[in-house]
XYZ file of C-alpha atoms in Angstrom:
312
model
C 107.025 74.663 59.551
C 108.808 78.011 59.253
C 112.565 78.060 59.689
C 113.594 79.224 63.152
C 115.831 81.993 61.813
C 112.921 83.321 59.727
C 110.609 83.266 62.741
C 113.271 85.064 64.790
C 113.701 87.802 62.163
C 109.935 88.371 61.969
C 109.593 88.477 65.756
C 112.462 90.962 66.110
C 111.133 93.022 63.221
C 107.921 93.452 65.219
C 109.843 94.342 68.361
C 112.149 96.885 66.731
C 109.371 98.696 64.850
C 107.250 98.829 68.001
C 110.259 100.108 69.948
C 110.929 102.819 67.378
C 107.297 103.930 67.518
C 107.408 104.090 71.314
C 110.660 106.073 71.420
C 109.272 108.537 68.881
C 106.158 108.978 71.028
C 108.274 109.321 74.165
C 110.394 112.056 72.575
C 107.343 113.931 71.320
C 105.599 113.841 74.685
C 108.747 114.872 76.576
C 109.379 117.793 74.210
C 105.863 119.049 74.863
C 106.249 118.553 78.611
C 109.594 120.387 78.567
C 107.995 123.352 76.811
C 105.391 123.560 79.573
C 107.874 123.091 82.423
C 110.254 125.253 84.370
C 113.906 124.439 83.704
C 114.391 122.008 86.647
C 111.159 120.185 85.776
C 112.258 119.984 82.145
C 115.588 118.438 83.104
C 113.814 115.846 85.226
C 111.468 115.098 82.326
C 114.420 114.292 80.034
C 116.151 112.301 82.752
C 112.956 110.313 83.172
C 112.673 109.718 79.419
C 116.145 108.163 79.555
C 115.133 106.124 82.594
C 112.135 104.640 80.769
C 114.445 102.918 78.270
C 117.269 102.353 80.774
C 119.648 104.678 78.937
C 120.704 106.985 81.794
C 124.169 105.446 82.187
C 124.846 105.435 78.448
C 123.858 109.082 78.137
C 125.933 110.062 81.168
C 128.928 108.284 79.606
C 128.599 110.523 76.556
C 129.479 113.518 78.744
C 126.724 115.649 77.207
C 124.730 118.119 79.298
C 121.219 117.017 80.250
C 119.182 119.242 77.969
C 116.610 118.723 75.234
C 118.845 119.000 72.171
C 121.445 116.582 73.553
C 118.977 113.957 74.757
C 116.947 114.150 71.546
C 120.075 113.648 69.461
C 121.069 110.711 71.674
C 117.633 109.105 71.300
C 117.375 109.698 67.559
C 120.737 109.833 65.755
C 123.351 108.301 68.065
C 124.495 105.132 66.312
C 126.468 104.055 69.391
C 123.273 103.771 71.431
C 121.283 100.563 70.709
C 118.025 102.219 71.780
C 118.209 105.179 69.393
C 115.651 105.525 66.633
C 118.241 105.163 63.898
C 119.600 101.940 65.427
C 116.122 100.463 65.985
C 115.106 101.212 62.411
C 118.396 99.902 61.068
C 117.933 96.619 62.936
C 114.312 96.430 61.822
C 115.340 96.893 58.193
C 118.063 94.242 58.500
C 115.512 91.764 59.840
C 113.014 92.759 57.159
C 115.567 92.175 54.397
C 116.213 88.691 55.785
C 112.495 87.834 55.397
C 111.626 90.091 52.462
C 109.680 87.341 50.697
C 107.383 86.918 53.738
C 106.368 90.595 53.797
C 103.817 92.433 51.728
C 105.059 95.218 49.473
C 103.288 97.752 51.717
C 104.980 96.459 54.882
C 108.439 96.566 53.278
C 107.801 100.056 51.891
C 106.830 101.387 55.334
C 109.994 99.941 56.897
C 112.191 101.335 54.160
C 110.553 104.777 54.321
C 111.049 104.884 58.105
C 114.724 104.030 57.647
C 115.118 106.672 54.933
C 113.878 109.373 57.336
C 117.399 109.324 58.812
C 119.390 109.080 55.593
C 122.024 111.828 55.432
C 120.591 113.490 58.564
C 123.343 115.126 60.644
C 121.297 116.918 63.321
C 117.902 117.150 64.940
C 117.330 120.901 64.583
C 115.083 123.012 66.786
C 111.933 121.947 68.616
C 109.754 122.219 65.527
C 112.203 120.134 63.490
C 112.371 117.534 66.266
C 108.604 117.189 66.336
C 108.532 116.892 62.542
C 111.180 114.165 62.697
C 109.378 112.009 65.241
C 106.055 112.568 63.481
C 107.624 111.220 60.277
C 108.775 108.111 62.154
C 105.335 107.657 63.717
C 103.670 107.953 60.315
C 105.803 105.159 58.891
C 105.466 102.868 61.903
C 101.694 103.362 61.744
C 101.886 102.553 58.056
C 103.774 99.363 58.868
C 101.234 98.331 61.489
C 98.404 98.957 59.051
C 100.203 96.901 56.404
C 100.705 94.034 58.857
C 96.982 93.969 59.596
C 96.360 93.627 55.850
C 98.811 90.732 55.463
C 97.727 87.125 55.082
C 96.996 85.616 58.498
C 99.867 83.183 58.579
C 102.997 82.529 60.597
C 104.753 85.648 59.285
C 101.870 87.837 60.442
C 101.698 86.154 63.832
C 105.398 86.296 64.630
C 105.485 90.033 63.835
C 102.489 90.657 66.075
C 103.957 88.493 68.827
C 107.083 90.649 68.841
C 104.942 93.784 68.920
C 102.898 92.496 71.877
C 105.941 91.582 73.983
C 107.640 94.905 73.235
C 104.487 96.922 73.884
C 103.954 95.314 77.285
C 107.523 96.103 78.316
C 107.304 99.719 77.146
C 104.030 100.485 78.915
C 105.191 98.939 82.185
C 108.457 100.915 82.152
C 106.716 104.161 81.281
C 104.190 103.823 84.097
C 106.841 102.803 86.611
C 109.065 105.799 85.865
C 106.197 108.283 86.051
C 104.918 106.955 89.334
C 108.284 106.903 91.088
C 110.644 109.377 89.432
C 109.107 112.117 87.371
C 107.531 114.574 89.824
C 110.153 117.211 90.818
C 110.974 117.632 94.489
C 108.734 120.229 96.092
C 105.945 119.835 93.542
C 102.542 118.900 94.917
C 100.932 115.590 93.982
C 97.811 116.557 92.066
C 99.256 119.969 91.199
C 99.678 121.469 87.752
C 103.029 119.788 87.042
C 101.733 116.423 88.223
C 98.634 116.686 86.022
C 100.707 117.732 83.007
C 102.933 114.711 83.508
C 100.042 112.245 83.732
C 98.561 113.798 80.603
C 101.922 113.423 78.871
C 102.005 109.757 79.845
C 98.571 109.261 78.265
C 99.758 111.039 75.127
C 102.753 108.713 74.876
C 100.478 105.666 74.644
C 97.763 107.423 72.556
C 95.255 107.114 75.381
C 93.966 110.654 76.021
C 90.683 110.105 74.181
C 90.310 106.591 75.569
C 90.699 107.970 79.081
C 87.931 110.521 78.519
C 85.625 107.833 77.185
C 86.169 105.457 80.092
C 86.412 107.834 83.090
C 84.070 110.683 83.900
C 85.606 111.963 87.134
C 88.548 113.884 85.681
C 92.228 113.064 85.528
C 93.466 111.062 88.509
C 96.591 108.901 88.895
C 94.489 105.948 90.068
C 92.414 106.035 86.894
C 95.468 106.330 84.633
C 97.020 103.342 86.394
C 93.768 101.403 86.013
C 93.624 102.232 82.300
C 97.196 101.197 81.572
C 97.114 98.013 83.628
C 93.604 96.593 83.569
C 91.592 97.927 80.605
C 91.683 95.475 77.732
C 89.947 98.045 75.516
C 93.241 99.977 75.337
C 95.656 98.223 72.931
C 98.726 99.382 74.868
C 97.491 98.299 78.302
C 99.298 95.493 80.079
C 96.261 93.233 80.101
C 95.612 93.795 76.374
C 99.213 92.906 75.527
C 98.958 89.797 77.711
C 95.736 88.703 75.985
C 97.151 89.271 72.496
C 100.235 87.232 73.385
C 98.074 84.276 74.451
C 95.928 84.512 71.329
C 98.883 84.603 68.930
C 100.750 81.791 70.646
C 97.537 79.764 70.380
C 97.287 80.435 66.645
C 100.921 79.470 66.159
C 100.396 76.287 68.163
C 97.455 75.333 65.970
C 99.542 75.843 62.839
C 102.712 74.072 63.951
C 101.066 71.575 66.321
C 103.269 72.415 69.294
C 102.428 73.849 72.683
C 105.259 74.691 75.017
C 106.652 76.626 77.922
C 105.815 80.015 76.400
C 102.144 79.071 75.984
C 101.891 78.005 79.614
C 103.607 81.137 80.907
C 101.487 83.439 78.752
C 98.215 81.795 79.782
C 99.151 81.867 83.465
C 99.969 85.586 83.209
C 96.773 86.455 81.355
C 94.604 84.449 83.761
C 96.194 86.160 86.742
C 95.830 89.610 85.182
C 92.146 88.987 84.420
C 91.631 88.804 88.187
C 93.899 91.753 88.981
C 92.346 94.982 90.250
C 94.381 98.152 89.927
C 93.372 99.349 93.392
C 94.882 96.232 94.906
C 98.037 96.787 92.848
C 98.416 100.330 94.177
C 97.875 99.216 97.763
C 100.322 96.346 97.390
C 102.997 98.494 95.756
C 102.826 99.596 92.125
C 106.595 99.708 91.678
C 106.974 96.156 92.916
C 104.135 94.980 90.671
C 105.581 96.625 87.560
C 109.105 95.401 88.233
C 107.753 91.868 88.612
C 105.752 92.279 85.395
C 108.817 93.490 83.467
C 110.883 90.573 84.763
C 108.132 88.084 83.881
C 107.781 89.614 80.411
C 111.524 89.141 79.942
C 111.269 85.479 80.953
C 108.377 85.015 78.536
C 110.472 86.544 75.756
C 113.230 84.042 76.535
C 110.721 81.175 76.598
C 109.429 82.198 73.174
C 112.972 82.070 71.848
C 113.474 78.580 73.268
C 110.101 77.292 72.110
C 110.622 78.427 68.518
C 114.398 77.826 68.583
C 115.395 81.364 67.675
C 118.987 80.653 68.640
């Protein structure tokens, strides 16, 4: 049986690397949307990016003007903000060091290279430099994920992937919720150019543009994007895919350690319910309410995992 503190470090390593990857993608997509937008639309795009990770109050407390350079610096280099890239990667590296012996050389190298992206970096630079920075982070987080898939299928592998699945579900739900309820500027037409650009940006954030084209033939519509991100298990970052992966990994861990618990029951109940969920019904019943309930349930599942494996 793996020590609980080791399991906790592996789980949080998965969460922090997944979070860093998501924030890098969010910054990249928002930069591109800002370039395409008028100034008011661009400001709303950056405000919405902050809203996705619940950082609006922290940014406002900094006193900085709501503009690309300031928000990018806040989301990348601000060591006082726990959701910045540099803080996520620092926490990931701390957790990785605590379980260094459980990681492959390739996994450790990817983590260390991601952390080194920010060594001695004082600023974010212009738009091109910003895109280069987040692309470097994405390259290393992809390298880490690839290394994890090549690791021995054991408890270390499963706890990392469990953290990734819980984090991924939370990120996708928050992203979809903010787009649907906040992002479109006042006076802009639903289905207009700005609206379509924003839905495309959302797909880019979760690497789903090509997947969307494969699965839907009737053009870009909000209903189809919502269906893809909630109900299509073929998309790794969909809510249902994350729910299914969570059940599978908890099952593998239970087989290895011989213990089923509260987290297993919660995860199975969620996955079974989502298998019957239709996105059209979700929209009719209230997408915001559905996503808020999902985020809250995902948080309770995270807490149940900690109790079940005694993370402390």
